[in-house]
Amino acid sequence: MSIIPRLNIGKGAWIPGLPALLTILVIACGGPAATVAPPAAATPSPAATAVATADPTPTLGFVSTPTPGAMVATATPRPTPTPGVVASARDSITVVAGEEPTALGSFSTGCSGNVPSMVCEEIATDPLTWIDSSTFEVVPLSGVESWSQEAPDRWRFRLKEGVTFHNGEPWDAAAAKVGIDWHGDSATAGHSTGSYGFHGDISGEVVDDLTVDVVCGLNCPILPRTTIFLKFQAPEWWASASDDDKENMTVGLGPYQIVEWRRGIEVELEAFEDYQPNASYDSQAPSIQHARQVWRGEALVRASMVAAGEADLAFEIGFANRDSVPRFLTGTNSEVVMLVADNIWHPELKKKAVREALALAIDCEGLMESIYDGFQACFGTISQRGTVGVNETNSAPYPYDPARARQLLAEASYDPANEVIIYDREGRFYNSTELWEAVVGQWQEVGVNASLQITENSKHQDIRR
């Protein structure tokens, strides 16, 4: 998995549910994103197979680009034990990300699909299903035995007996229904980075103690593939927890449980001894007892921590630092990084000709070569080839044609008094600032009044939503 930054263009708010313009502008697609191999005999949990889960929030398309490649530095690994076998010569591990988590609650809107949210997304909780990182098939995690489709809009999940949440509450169909209902209701999950954007309205129906049906608002033929971000919390704890605890704690099913979040310092975790793995690569018992997540804003510092033995795993170290660490990894993905246009209220972005001009003013191939060492590819739509209806013609990247861009701006009576702003979240993905600075510069070269604003995470969420 990887990160999908949502970037707003213009001063208006992001408008979910309005007609999308997903073929207008593309910067890059489908390049390497950071993937995680188990450092020094660590048996991978779901979080140890992908740097970050995708942000599934629905979008109004405008610019599609892929996640620019990030590199992961690790200590020299040892052989990984077979699933379910706990074997490690180590007692602790330190993982360093680019920034502190915004929240640790799995139901929180601050639990987003990126590296800093690894604890609330995959480590402290197990989603309903997972895409196996070795076979790419849909597999069950610790709480699920199997599933079957009972009707075009109904899937039946058979749950594993004897599974508990971190606080000892039993995992059963009633507990599963709580998470399904939460993530399937737009009022609670519609603006979160959970799975709602993948499956839409769903609800849970208890069949018996260990059987629950997921009922979809529409026919859902691929549902198990869309529930990889559908997470669960201990229902009794959740019902009585304070708002602060719901935001800052997950009492889940995952292989590690949260011990303490020391703000500004670290998140401390310990292995969940009662975790019950399934027979898949991504559902293994934790082999290291203690873990901690720390954060440093500079890629060089993260890489140096690994080189100096201060960290065992560092995310997004950048191409420039690849030779300074004992081991680095990259991986492919089919995610996109895209700009979301305010094509409703912004007086210039309303105009199709202006949007096309912005697309033609970007030297996509040149930027990918200079900023990402050619690891990324440019596409003309948000969808990848292989998706029904996407072909070489309609997914071809826009050409770099600044002369035509200037002509379109003139034909559209473009008014430079109306500034076009790219809002980027600091550290959202590798070299994001450099990418958007280059885009702004190329827009300015054709006469567009454009600028870049870097915001911190909570402010960026407010702007985006």
PDB file of N, CA, C and O in Angstrom, residues 2-9 14-16 18 20-30 54-68 197-198 333-342 362 368 372 376-377 379-384 421-425 428-429 432 435-436 439 443 452 460 464:
ATOM      1  N   SER A   2       0.229   2.292  -0.144  1.00  0.00           N
ATOM      2  CA  SER A   2       0.984   3.518  -0.221  1.00  0.00           C
ATOM      3  C   SER A   2       0.112   4.676   0.174  1.00  0.00           C
ATOM      4  O   SER A   2      -1.032   4.501   0.554  1.00  0.00           O
ATOM      5  N   ILE A   3       0.675   5.862   0.058  1.00  0.00           N
ATOM      6  CA  ILE A   3      -0.003   7.075   0.471  1.00  0.00           C
ATOM      7  C   ILE A   3      -0.669   7.736  -0.721  1.00  0.00           C
ATOM      8  O   ILE A   3      -0.102   7.821  -1.779  1.00  0.00           O
ATOM      9  N   ILE A   4      -1.899   8.246  -0.579  1.00  0.00           N
ATOM     10  CA  ILE A   4      -2.539   9.053  -1.609  1.00  0.00           C
ATOM     11  C   ILE A   4      -2.775  10.432  -1.024  1.00  0.00           C
ATOM     12  O   ILE A   4      -3.752  10.645  -0.338  1.00  0.00           O
ATOM     13  N   PRO A   5      -1.899  11.397  -1.255  1.00  0.00           N
ATOM     14  CA  PRO A   5      -2.178  12.745  -0.779  1.00  0.00           C
ATOM     15  C   PRO A   5      -3.368  13.340  -1.512  1.00  0.00           C
ATOM     16  O   PRO A   5      -3.519  13.154  -2.705  1.00  0.00           O
ATOM     17  N   ARG A   6      -4.191  14.045  -0.781  1.00  0.00           N
ATOM     18  CA  ARG A   6      -5.300  14.787  -1.381  1.00  0.00           C
ATOM     19  C   ARG A   6      -4.928  16.253  -1.323  1.00  0.00           C
ATOM     20  O   ARG A   6      -4.807  16.822  -0.250  1.00  0.00           O
ATOM     21  N   LEU A   7      -4.747  16.896  -2.426  1.00  0.00           N
ATOM     22  CA  LEU A   7      -4.277  18.268  -2.453  1.00  0.00           C
ATOM     23  C   LEU A   7      -5.314  19.158  -3.117  1.00  0.00           C
ATOM     24  O   LEU A   7      -5.722  18.895  -4.236  1.00  0.00           O
ATOM     25  N   ASN A   8      -5.729  20.214  -2.408  1.00  0.00           N
ATOM     26  CA  ASN A   8      -6.736  21.111  -2.965  1.00  0.00           C
ATOM     27  C   ASN A   8      -6.097  22.193  -3.809  1.00  0.00           C
ATOM     28  O   ASN A   8      -5.055  22.734  -3.457  1.00  0.00           O
ATOM     29  N   ILE A   9      -6.725  22.543  -4.913  1.00  0.00           N
ATOM     30  CA  ILE A   9      -6.284  23.673  -5.718  1.00  0.00           C
ATOM     31  C   ILE A   9      -7.315  24.769  -5.571  1.00  0.00           C
ATOM     32  O   ILE A   9      -8.490  24.539  -5.783  1.00  0.00           O
ATOM     33  N   TRP A  14     -13.209  21.496  -0.641  1.00  0.00           N
ATOM     34  CA  TRP A  14     -13.321  20.269  -1.420  1.00  0.00           C
ATOM     35  C   TRP A  14     -14.760  19.808  -1.373  1.00  0.00           C
ATOM     36  O   TRP A  14     -15.401  19.838  -0.339  1.00  0.00           O
ATOM     37  N   ILE A  15     -15.307  19.404  -2.511  1.00  0.00           N
ATOM     38  CA  ILE A  15     -16.734  19.091  -2.588  1.00  0.00           C
ATOM     39  C   ILE A  15     -16.928  17.623  -2.913  1.00  0.00           C
ATOM     40  O   ILE A  15     -16.868  17.231  -4.076  1.00  0.00           O
ATOM     41  N   PRO A  16     -17.138  16.751  -1.932  1.00  0.00           N
ATOM     42  CA  PRO A  16     -17.367  15.351  -2.246  1.00  0.00           C
ATOM     43  C   PRO A  16     -18.714  15.146  -2.900  1.00  0.00           C
ATOM     44  O   PRO A  16     -19.666  15.870  -2.640  1.00  0.00           O
ATOM     45  N   LEU A  18     -19.694  15.526  -6.018  1.00  0.00           N
ATOM     46  CA  LEU A  18     -19.988  16.220  -7.254  1.00  0.00           C
ATOM     47  C   LEU A  18     -19.300  15.517  -8.412  1.00  0.00           C
ATOM     48  O   LEU A  18     -18.381  14.735  -8.221  1.00  0.00           O
ATOM     49  N   ALA A  20     -16.976  14.124 -11.048  1.00  0.00           N
ATOM     50  CA  ALA A  20     -15.516  14.148 -11.054  1.00  0.00           C
ATOM     51  C   ALA A  20     -14.988  14.518 -12.430  1.00  0.00           C
ATOM     52  O   ALA A  20     -15.588  14.222 -13.448  1.00  0.00           O
ATOM     53  N   LEU A  21     -13.836  15.156 -12.429  1.00  0.00           N
ATOM     54  CA  LEU A  21     -13.107  15.454 -13.664  1.00  0.00           C
ATOM     55  C   LEU A  21     -11.761  14.766 -13.530  1.00  0.00           C
ATOM     56  O   LEU A  21     -10.756  15.375 -13.218  1.00  0.00           O
ATOM     57  N   LEU A  22     -11.753  13.476 -13.743  1.00  0.00           N
ATOM     58  CA  LEU A  22     -10.595  12.674 -13.392  1.00  0.00           C
ATOM     59  C   LEU A  22      -9.599  12.536 -14.525  1.00  0.00           C
ATOM     60  O   LEU A  22      -8.594  11.866 -14.372  1.00  0.00           O
ATOM     61  N   THR A  23      -9.859  13.131 -15.674  1.00  0.00           N
ATOM     62  CA  THR A  23      -8.962  12.931 -16.798  1.00  0.00           C
ATOM     63  C   THR A  23      -8.290  14.220 -17.239  1.00  0.00           C
ATOM     64  O   THR A  23      -7.734  14.290 -18.317  1.00  0.00           O
ATOM     65  N   ILE A  24      -8.331  15.221 -16.386  1.00  0.00           N
ATOM     66  CA  ILE A  24      -7.866  16.531 -16.818  1.00  0.00           C
ATOM     67  C   ILE A  24      -6.352  16.655 -16.749  1.00  0.00           C
ATOM     68  O   ILE A  24      -5.716  17.083 -17.686  1.00  0.00           O
ATOM     69  N   LEU A  25      -5.755  16.286 -15.637  1.00  0.00           N
ATOM     70  CA  LEU A  25      -4.352  16.601 -15.461  1.00  0.00           C
ATOM     71  C   LEU A  25      -3.659  15.517 -14.659  1.00  0.00           C
ATOM     72  O   LEU A  25      -4.177  15.051 -13.675  1.00  0.00           O
ATOM     73  N   VAL A  26      -2.484  15.137 -15.101  1.00  0.00           N
ATOM     74  CA  VAL A  26      -1.746  14.072 -14.444  1.00  0.00           C
ATOM     75  C   VAL A  26      -0.295  14.458 -14.313  1.00  0.00           C
ATOM     76  O   VAL A  26       0.270  15.024 -15.227  1.00  0.00           O
ATOM     77  N   ILE A  27       0.295  14.108 -13.178  1.00  0.00           N
ATOM     78  CA  ILE A  27       1.716  14.353 -13.010  1.00  0.00           C
ATOM     79  C   ILE A  27       2.495  13.047 -13.063  1.00  0.00           C
ATOM     80  O   ILE A  27       3.458  12.934 -13.780  1.00  0.00           O
ATOM     81  N   ALA A  28       2.099  12.042 -12.299  1.00  0.00           N
ATOM     82  CA  ALA A  28       2.855  10.787 -12.324  1.00  0.00           C
ATOM     83  C   ALA A  28       2.033   9.690 -11.711  1.00  0.00           C
ATOM     84  O   ALA A  28       1.171   9.950 -10.915  1.00  0.00           O
ATOM     85  N   CYS A  29       2.314   8.461 -12.095  1.00  0.00           N
ATOM     86  CA  CYS A  29       1.563   7.353 -11.522  1.00  0.00           C
ATOM     87  C   CYS A  29       2.397   6.104 -11.356  1.00  0.00           C
ATOM     88  O   CYS A  29       3.313   5.861 -12.101  1.00  0.00           O
ATOM     89  N   GLY A  30       1.966   5.312 -10.358  1.00  0.00           N
ATOM     90  CA  GLY A  30       2.387   3.929 -10.234  1.00  0.00           C
ATOM     91  C   GLY A  30       3.853   3.682 -10.090  1.00  0.00           C
ATOM     92  O   GLY A  30       4.382   2.720 -10.615  1.00  0.00           O
ATOM     93  N   ALA A  54      -3.893   3.173   1.875  1.00  0.00           N
ATOM     94  CA  ALA A  54      -4.334   4.240   0.998  1.00  0.00           C
ATOM     95  C   ALA A  54      -5.421   5.047   1.662  1.00  0.00           C
ATOM     96  O   ALA A  54      -6.235   4.546   2.392  1.00  0.00           O
ATOM     97  N   ASP A  55      -5.431   6.288   1.353  1.00  0.00           N
ATOM     98  CA  ASP A  55      -6.461   7.187   1.830  1.00  0.00           C
ATOM     99  C   ASP A  55      -7.645   7.065   0.885  1.00  0.00           C
ATOM    100  O   ASP A  55      -7.575   7.443  -0.263  1.00  0.00           O
ATOM    101  N   PRO A  56      -8.770   6.477   1.344  1.00  0.00           N
ATOM    102  CA  PRO A  56      -9.839   6.161   0.405  1.00  0.00           C
ATOM    103  C   PRO A  56     -10.853   7.258   0.180  1.00  0.00           C
ATOM    104  O   PRO A  56     -11.886   7.013  -0.396  1.00  0.00           O
ATOM    105  N   THR A  57     -10.600   8.464   0.698  1.00  0.00           N
ATOM    106  CA  THR A  57     -11.592   9.514   0.578  1.00  0.00           C
ATOM    107  C   THR A  57     -11.968   9.769  -0.872  1.00  0.00           C
ATOM    108  O   THR A  57     -11.106   9.882  -1.718  1.00  0.00           O
ATOM    109  N   PRO A  58     -13.271   9.857  -1.205  1.00  0.00           N
ATOM    110  CA  PRO A  58     -13.666  10.143  -2.581  1.00  0.00           C
ATOM    111  C   PRO A  58     -13.084  11.476  -3.045  1.00  0.00           C
ATOM    112  O   PRO A  58     -12.882  12.378  -2.244  1.00  0.00           O
ATOM    113  N   THR A  59     -12.838  11.614  -4.320  1.00  0.00           N
ATOM    114  CA  THR A  59     -12.193  12.824  -4.801  1.00  0.00           C
ATOM    115  C   THR A  59     -12.889  13.394  -6.018  1.00  0.00           C
ATOM    116  O   THR A  59     -13.564  12.703  -6.759  1.00  0.00           O
ATOM    117  N   LEU A  60     -12.699  14.688  -6.190  1.00  0.00           N
ATOM    118  CA  LEU A  60     -12.972  15.330  -7.461  1.00  0.00           C
ATOM    119  C   LEU A  60     -11.647  15.387  -8.182  1.00  0.00           C
ATOM    120  O   LEU A  60     -10.744  16.091  -7.767  1.00  0.00           O
ATOM    121  N   GLY A  61     -11.501  14.678  -9.228  1.00  0.00           N
ATOM    122  CA  GLY A  61     -10.193  14.581  -9.843  1.00  0.00           C
ATOM    123  C   GLY A  61      -9.804  15.845 -10.571  1.00  0.00           C
ATOM    124  O   GLY A  61     -10.623  16.660 -10.903  1.00  0.00           O
ATOM    125  N   PHE A  62      -8.543  15.968 -10.806  1.00  0.00           N
ATOM    126  CA  PHE A  62      -8.028  17.050 -11.627  1.00  0.00           C
ATOM    127  C   PHE A  62      -6.631  16.679 -12.046  1.00  0.00           C
ATOM    128  O   PHE A  62      -6.316  16.589 -13.195  1.00  0.00           O
ATOM    129  N   VAL A  63      -5.793  16.397 -11.088  1.00  0.00           N
ATOM    130  CA  VAL A  63      -4.449  15.958 -11.386  1.00  0.00           C
ATOM    131  C   VAL A  63      -4.250  14.605 -10.767  1.00  0.00           C
ATOM    132  O   VAL A  63      -4.435  14.444  -9.587  1.00  0.00           O
ATOM    133  N   SER A  64      -3.904  13.629 -11.542  1.00  0.00           N
ATOM    134  CA  SER A  64      -3.586  12.320 -11.005  1.00  0.00           C
ATOM    135  C   SER A  64      -2.092  12.145 -11.028  1.00  0.00           C
ATOM    136  O   SER A  64      -1.487  12.275 -12.063  1.00  0.00           O
ATOM    137  N   THR A  65      -1.531  11.826  -9.895  1.00  0.00           N
ATOM    138  CA  THR A  65      -0.135  11.452  -9.903  1.00  0.00           C
ATOM    139  C   THR A  65       0.053  10.301  -8.948  1.00  0.00           C
ATOM    140  O   THR A  65      -0.727  10.120  -8.056  1.00  0.00           O
ATOM    141  N   PRO A  66       1.053   9.486  -9.108  1.00  0.00           N
ATOM    142  CA  PRO A  66       1.236   8.360  -8.230  1.00  0.00           C
ATOM    143  C   PRO A  66       2.022   8.763  -7.033  1.00  0.00           C
ATOM    144  O   PRO A  66       2.598   9.820  -6.992  1.00  0.00           O
ATOM    145  N   THR A  67       2.063   7.876  -6.092  1.00  0.00           N
ATOM    146  CA  THR A  67       2.875   8.142  -4.929  1.00  0.00           C
ATOM    147  C   THR A  67       4.327   8.175  -5.317  1.00  0.00           C
ATOM    148  O   THR A  67       4.869   7.182  -5.741  1.00  0.00           O
ATOM    149  N   PRO A  68       4.983   9.322  -5.180  1.00  0.00           N
ATOM    150  CA  PRO A  68       6.394   9.355  -5.490  1.00  0.00           C
ATOM    151  C   PRO A  68       7.143   8.384  -4.604  1.00  0.00           C
ATOM    152  O   PRO A  68       6.832   8.217  -3.445  1.00  0.00           O
ATOM    153  N   GLY A 197     -14.981   4.999   1.750  1.00  0.00           N
ATOM    154  CA  GLY A 197     -14.801   5.411   0.371  1.00  0.00           C
ATOM    155  C   GLY A 197     -14.628   4.258  -0.594  1.00  0.00           C
ATOM    156  O   GLY A 197     -14.740   4.439  -1.806  1.00  0.00           O
ATOM    157  N   PHE A 198     -14.361   3.064  -0.075  1.00  0.00           N
ATOM    158  CA  PHE A 198     -14.210   1.894  -0.928  1.00  0.00           C
ATOM    159  C   PHE A 198     -15.529   1.151  -1.126  1.00  0.00           C
ATOM    160  O   PHE A 198     -15.800   0.648  -2.202  1.00  0.00           O
ATOM    161  N   ASN A 333       3.637   0.171  -6.660  1.00  0.00           N
ATOM    162  CA  ASN A 333       2.253   0.331  -6.235  1.00  0.00           C
ATOM    163  C   ASN A 333       1.465   0.914  -7.385  1.00  0.00           C
ATOM    164  O   ASN A 333       2.028   1.365  -8.378  1.00  0.00           O
ATOM    165  N   SER A 334       0.165   0.912  -7.238  1.00  0.00           N
ATOM    166  CA  SER A 334      -0.690   1.487  -8.281  1.00  0.00           C
ATOM    167  C   SER A 334      -1.547   2.606  -7.702  1.00  0.00           C
ATOM    168  O   SER A 334      -2.675   2.817  -8.118  1.00  0.00           O
ATOM    169  N   GLU A 335      -1.008   3.304  -6.719  1.00  0.00           N
ATOM    170  CA  GLU A 335      -1.717   4.415  -6.114  1.00  0.00           C
ATOM    171  C   GLU A 335      -1.388   5.703  -6.862  1.00  0.00           C
ATOM    172  O   GLU A 335      -0.478   5.756  -7.680  1.00  0.00           O
ATOM    173  N   VAL A 336      -2.113   6.744  -6.535  1.00  0.00           N
ATOM    174  CA  VAL A 336      -1.919   8.016  -7.219  1.00  0.00           C
ATOM    175  C   VAL A 336      -1.788   9.145  -6.211  1.00  0.00           C
ATOM    176  O   VAL A 336      -2.330   9.089  -5.124  1.00  0.00           O
ATOM    177  N   VAL A 337      -1.032  10.135  -6.587  1.00  0.00           N
ATOM    178  CA  VAL A 337      -0.996  11.406  -5.879  1.00  0.00           C
ATOM    179  C   VAL A 337      -1.644  12.414  -6.804  1.00  0.00           C
ATOM    180  O   VAL A 337      -1.219  12.550  -7.946  1.00  0.00           O
ATOM    181  N   MET A 338      -2.655  13.090  -6.330  1.00  0.00           N
ATOM    182  CA  MET A 338      -3.391  13.944  -7.259  1.00  0.00           C
ATOM    183  C   MET A 338      -3.774  15.260  -6.617  1.00  0.00           C
ATOM    184  O   MET A 338      -3.893  15.369  -5.400  1.00  0.00           O
ATOM    185  N   LEU A 339      -3.926  16.247  -7.458  1.00  0.00           N
ATOM    186  CA  LEU A 339      -4.453  17.532  -7.046  1.00  0.00           C
ATOM    187  C   LEU A 339      -5.971  17.526  -7.232  1.00  0.00           C
ATOM    188  O   LEU A 339      -6.470  17.040  -8.241  1.00  0.00           O
ATOM    189  N   VAL A 340      -6.677  18.055  -6.253  1.00  0.00           N
ATOM    190  CA  VAL A 340      -8.140  18.094  -6.311  1.00  0.00           C
ATOM    191  C   VAL A 340      -8.573  19.525  -6.596  1.00  0.00           C
ATOM    192  O   VAL A 340      -8.262  20.434  -5.831  1.00  0.00           O
ATOM    193  N   ALA A 341      -9.266  19.730  -7.692  1.00  0.00           N
ATOM    194  CA  ALA A 341      -9.599  21.091  -8.137  1.00  0.00           C
ATOM    195  C   ALA A 341     -10.941  21.554  -7.587  1.00  0.00           C
ATOM    196  O   ALA A 341     -11.909  20.809  -7.583  1.00  0.00           O
ATOM    197  N   ASP A 342     -10.980  22.790  -7.145  1.00  0.00           N
ATOM    198  CA  ASP A 342     -12.252  23.443  -6.838  1.00  0.00           C
ATOM    199  C   ASP A 342     -12.830  23.958  -8.157  1.00  0.00           C
ATOM    200  O   ASP A 342     -12.606  25.104  -8.545  1.00  0.00           O
ATOM    201  N   ILE A 362       2.606  21.422 -17.470  1.00  0.00           N
ATOM    202  CA  ILE A 362       3.470  20.620 -16.604  1.00  0.00           C
ATOM    203  C   ILE A 362       4.297  19.659 -17.445  1.00  0.00           C
ATOM    204  O   ILE A 362       3.757  18.859 -18.219  1.00  0.00           O
ATOM    205  N   MET A 368       9.456  13.848 -13.300  1.00  0.00           N
ATOM    206  CA  MET A 368       9.673  12.510 -12.757  1.00  0.00           C
ATOM    207  C   MET A 368      11.139  12.105 -12.851  1.00  0.00           C
ATOM    208  O   MET A 368      11.671  11.447 -11.958  1.00  0.00           O
ATOM    209  N   TYR A 372      12.408  12.254  -9.146  1.00  0.00           N
ATOM    210  CA  TYR A 372      12.219  10.884  -8.676  1.00  0.00           C
ATOM    211  C   TYR A 372      13.063   9.861  -9.425  1.00  0.00           C
ATOM    212  O   TYR A 372      12.720   8.676  -9.471  1.00  0.00           O
ATOM    213  N   GLN A 376       8.963   7.008 -11.438  1.00  0.00           N
ATOM    214  CA  GLN A 376       7.524   7.173 -11.581  1.00  0.00           C
ATOM    215  C   GLN A 376       7.115   7.184 -13.053  1.00  0.00           C
ATOM    216  O   GLN A 376       7.942   7.408 -13.938  1.00  0.00           O
ATOM    217  N   ALA A 377       5.857   6.964 -13.292  1.00  0.00           N
ATOM    218  CA  ALA A 377       5.317   7.018 -14.648  1.00  0.00           C
ATOM    219  C   ALA A 377       4.149   7.991 -14.685  1.00  0.00           C
ATOM    220  O   ALA A 377       3.443   8.161 -13.700  1.00  0.00           O
ATOM    221  N   PHE A 379       0.485   9.247 -16.175  1.00  0.00           N
ATOM    222  CA  PHE A 379      -0.742   8.732 -16.758  1.00  0.00           C
ATOM    223  C   PHE A 379      -1.727   9.884 -16.951  1.00  0.00           C
ATOM    224  O   PHE A 379      -1.613  10.923 -16.305  1.00  0.00           O
ATOM    225  N   GLY A 380      -2.713   9.658 -17.795  1.00  0.00           N
ATOM    226  CA  GLY A 380      -3.683  10.703 -18.077  1.00  0.00           C
ATOM    227  C   GLY A 380      -4.973  10.574 -17.302  1.00  0.00           C
ATOM    228  O   GLY A 380      -5.841  11.438 -17.397  1.00  0.00           O
ATOM    229  N   THR A 381      -5.146   9.496 -16.534  1.00  0.00           N
ATOM    230  CA  THR A 381      -6.337   9.335 -15.710  1.00  0.00           C
ATOM    231  C   THR A 381      -5.915   8.828 -14.352  1.00  0.00           C
ATOM    232  O   THR A 381      -4.800   8.332 -14.164  1.00  0.00           O
ATOM    233  N   ILE A 382      -6.829   8.906 -13.404  1.00  0.00           N
ATOM    234  CA  ILE A 382      -6.530   8.396 -12.062  1.00  0.00           C
ATOM    235  C   ILE A 382      -6.501   6.864 -12.064  1.00  0.00           C
ATOM    236  O   ILE A 382      -5.843   6.247 -11.242  1.00  0.00           O
ATOM    237  N   SER A 383      -7.230   6.239 -12.983  1.00  0.00           N
ATOM    238  CA  SER A 383      -7.319   4.776 -13.008  1.00  0.00           C
ATOM    239  C   SER A 383      -6.135   4.175 -13.751  1.00  0.00           C
ATOM    240  O   SER A 383      -5.630   4.737 -14.721  1.00  0.00           O
ATOM    241  N   GLN A 384      -5.726   3.012 -13.298  1.00  0.00           N
ATOM    242  CA  GLN A 384      -4.601   2.318 -13.907  1.00  0.00           C
ATOM    243  C   GLN A 384      -5.078   1.439 -15.058  1.00  0.00           C
ATOM    244  O   GLN A 384      -6.202   0.960 -15.071  1.00  0.00           O
ATOM    245  N   ILE A 421      -3.932  28.179  -5.728  1.00  0.00           N
ATOM    246  CA  ILE A 421      -3.062  27.761  -4.634  1.00  0.00           C
ATOM    247  C   ILE A 421      -3.041  26.237  -4.542  1.00  0.00           C
ATOM    248  O   ILE A 421      -4.093  25.591  -4.580  1.00  0.00           O
ATOM    249  N   ILE A 422      -1.859  25.679  -4.452  1.00  0.00           N
ATOM    250  CA  ILE A 422      -1.724  24.261  -4.113  1.00  0.00           C
ATOM    251  C   ILE A 422      -1.461  24.171  -2.615  1.00  0.00           C
ATOM    252  O   ILE A 422      -0.506  24.757  -2.108  1.00  0.00           O
ATOM    253  N   TYR A 423      -2.307  23.452  -1.903  1.00  0.00           N
ATOM    254  CA  TYR A 423      -2.115  23.216  -0.477  1.00  0.00           C
ATOM    255  C   TYR A 423      -1.485  21.841  -0.294  1.00  0.00           C
ATOM    256  O   TYR A 423      -2.059  20.827  -0.685  1.00  0.00           O
ATOM    257  N   ASP A 424      -0.319  21.815   0.306  1.00  0.00           N
ATOM    258  CA  ASP A 424       0.364  20.549   0.551  1.00  0.00           C
ATOM    259  C   ASP A 424       0.594  20.392   2.041  1.00  0.00           C
ATOM    260  O   ASP A 424       0.867  21.374   2.739  1.00  0.00           O
ATOM    261  N   ARG A 425       0.463  19.171   2.514  1.00  0.00           N
ATOM    262  CA  ARG A 425       0.755  18.892   3.907  1.00  0.00           C
ATOM    263  C   ARG A 425       2.232  18.599   4.055  1.00  0.00           C
ATOM    264  O   ARG A 425       2.793  17.814   3.294  1.00  0.00           O
ATOM    265  N   ARG A 428       4.095  15.084   3.428  1.00  0.00           N
ATOM    266  CA  ARG A 428       3.037  14.143   3.047  1.00  0.00           C
ATOM    267  C   ARG A 428       3.590  12.953   2.293  1.00  0.00           C
ATOM    268  O   ARG A 428       3.171  11.837   2.480  1.00  0.00           O
ATOM    269  N   PHE A 429       4.536  13.176   1.391  1.00  0.00           N
ATOM    270  CA  PHE A 429       5.233  12.069   0.733  1.00  0.00           C
ATOM    271  C   PHE A 429       6.594  12.580   0.286  1.00  0.00           C
ATOM    272  O   PHE A 429       6.867  13.786   0.291  1.00  0.00           O
ATOM    273  N   SER A 432       7.562  15.857  -1.825  1.00  0.00           N
ATOM    274  CA  SER A 432       6.313  16.493  -2.243  1.00  0.00           C
ATOM    275  C   SER A 432       6.480  17.998  -2.411  1.00  0.00           C
ATOM    276  O   SER A 432       5.964  18.592  -3.363  1.00  0.00           O
ATOM    277  N   LEU A 435       8.219  18.707  -5.625  1.00  0.00           N
ATOM    278  CA  LEU A 435       7.341  18.462  -6.770  1.00  0.00           C
ATOM    279  C   LEU A 435       6.398  19.634  -6.999  1.00  0.00           C
ATOM    280  O   LEU A 435       6.289  20.167  -8.112  1.00  0.00           O
ATOM    281  N   TRP A 436       5.701  20.058  -5.929  1.00  0.00           N
ATOM    282  CA  TRP A 436       4.700  21.111  -6.111  1.00  0.00           C
ATOM    283  C   TRP A 436       5.342  22.462  -6.361  1.00  0.00           C
ATOM    284  O   TRP A 436       4.770  23.314  -7.046  1.00  0.00           O
ATOM    285  N   VAL A 439       5.876  22.386 -10.035  1.00  0.00           N
ATOM    286  CA  VAL A 439       4.614  22.567 -10.752  1.00  0.00           C
ATOM    287  C   VAL A 439       4.204  24.037 -10.727  1.00  0.00           C
ATOM    288  O   VAL A 439       3.823  24.616 -11.755  1.00  0.00           O
ATOM    289  N   TRP A 443       3.648  26.548 -13.930  1.00  0.00           N
ATOM    290  CA  TRP A 443       2.416  27.301 -14.147  1.00  0.00           C
ATOM    291  C   TRP A 443       2.715  28.792 -14.267  1.00  0.00           C
ATOM    292  O   TRP A 443       2.148  29.493 -15.113  1.00  0.00           O
ATOM    293  N   LEU A 452       2.230  27.971  -3.630  1.00  0.00           N
ATOM    294  CA  LEU A 452       2.201  26.753  -2.823  1.00  0.00           C
ATOM    295  C   LEU A 452       2.113  27.150  -1.362  1.00  0.00           C
ATOM    296  O   LEU A 452       2.863  28.010  -0.907  1.00  0.00           O
ATOM    297  N   HIS A 460      -4.459  21.014   7.179  1.00  0.00           N
ATOM    298  CA  HIS A 460      -4.623  20.446   5.840  1.00  0.00           C
ATOM    299  C   HIS A 460      -5.916  19.657   5.745  1.00  0.00           C
ATOM    300  O   HIS A 460      -6.623  19.713   4.731  1.00  0.00           O
ATOM    301  N   ARG A 464      -8.953  20.403   3.141  1.00  0.00           N
ATOM    302  CA  ARG A 464      -9.349  19.363   2.209  1.00  0.00           C
ATOM    303  C   ARG A 464     -10.817  19.019   2.331  1.00  0.00           C
ATOM    304  O   ARG A 464     -11.498  18.754   1.352  1.00  0.00           O
TER     305      ARG A 464
END
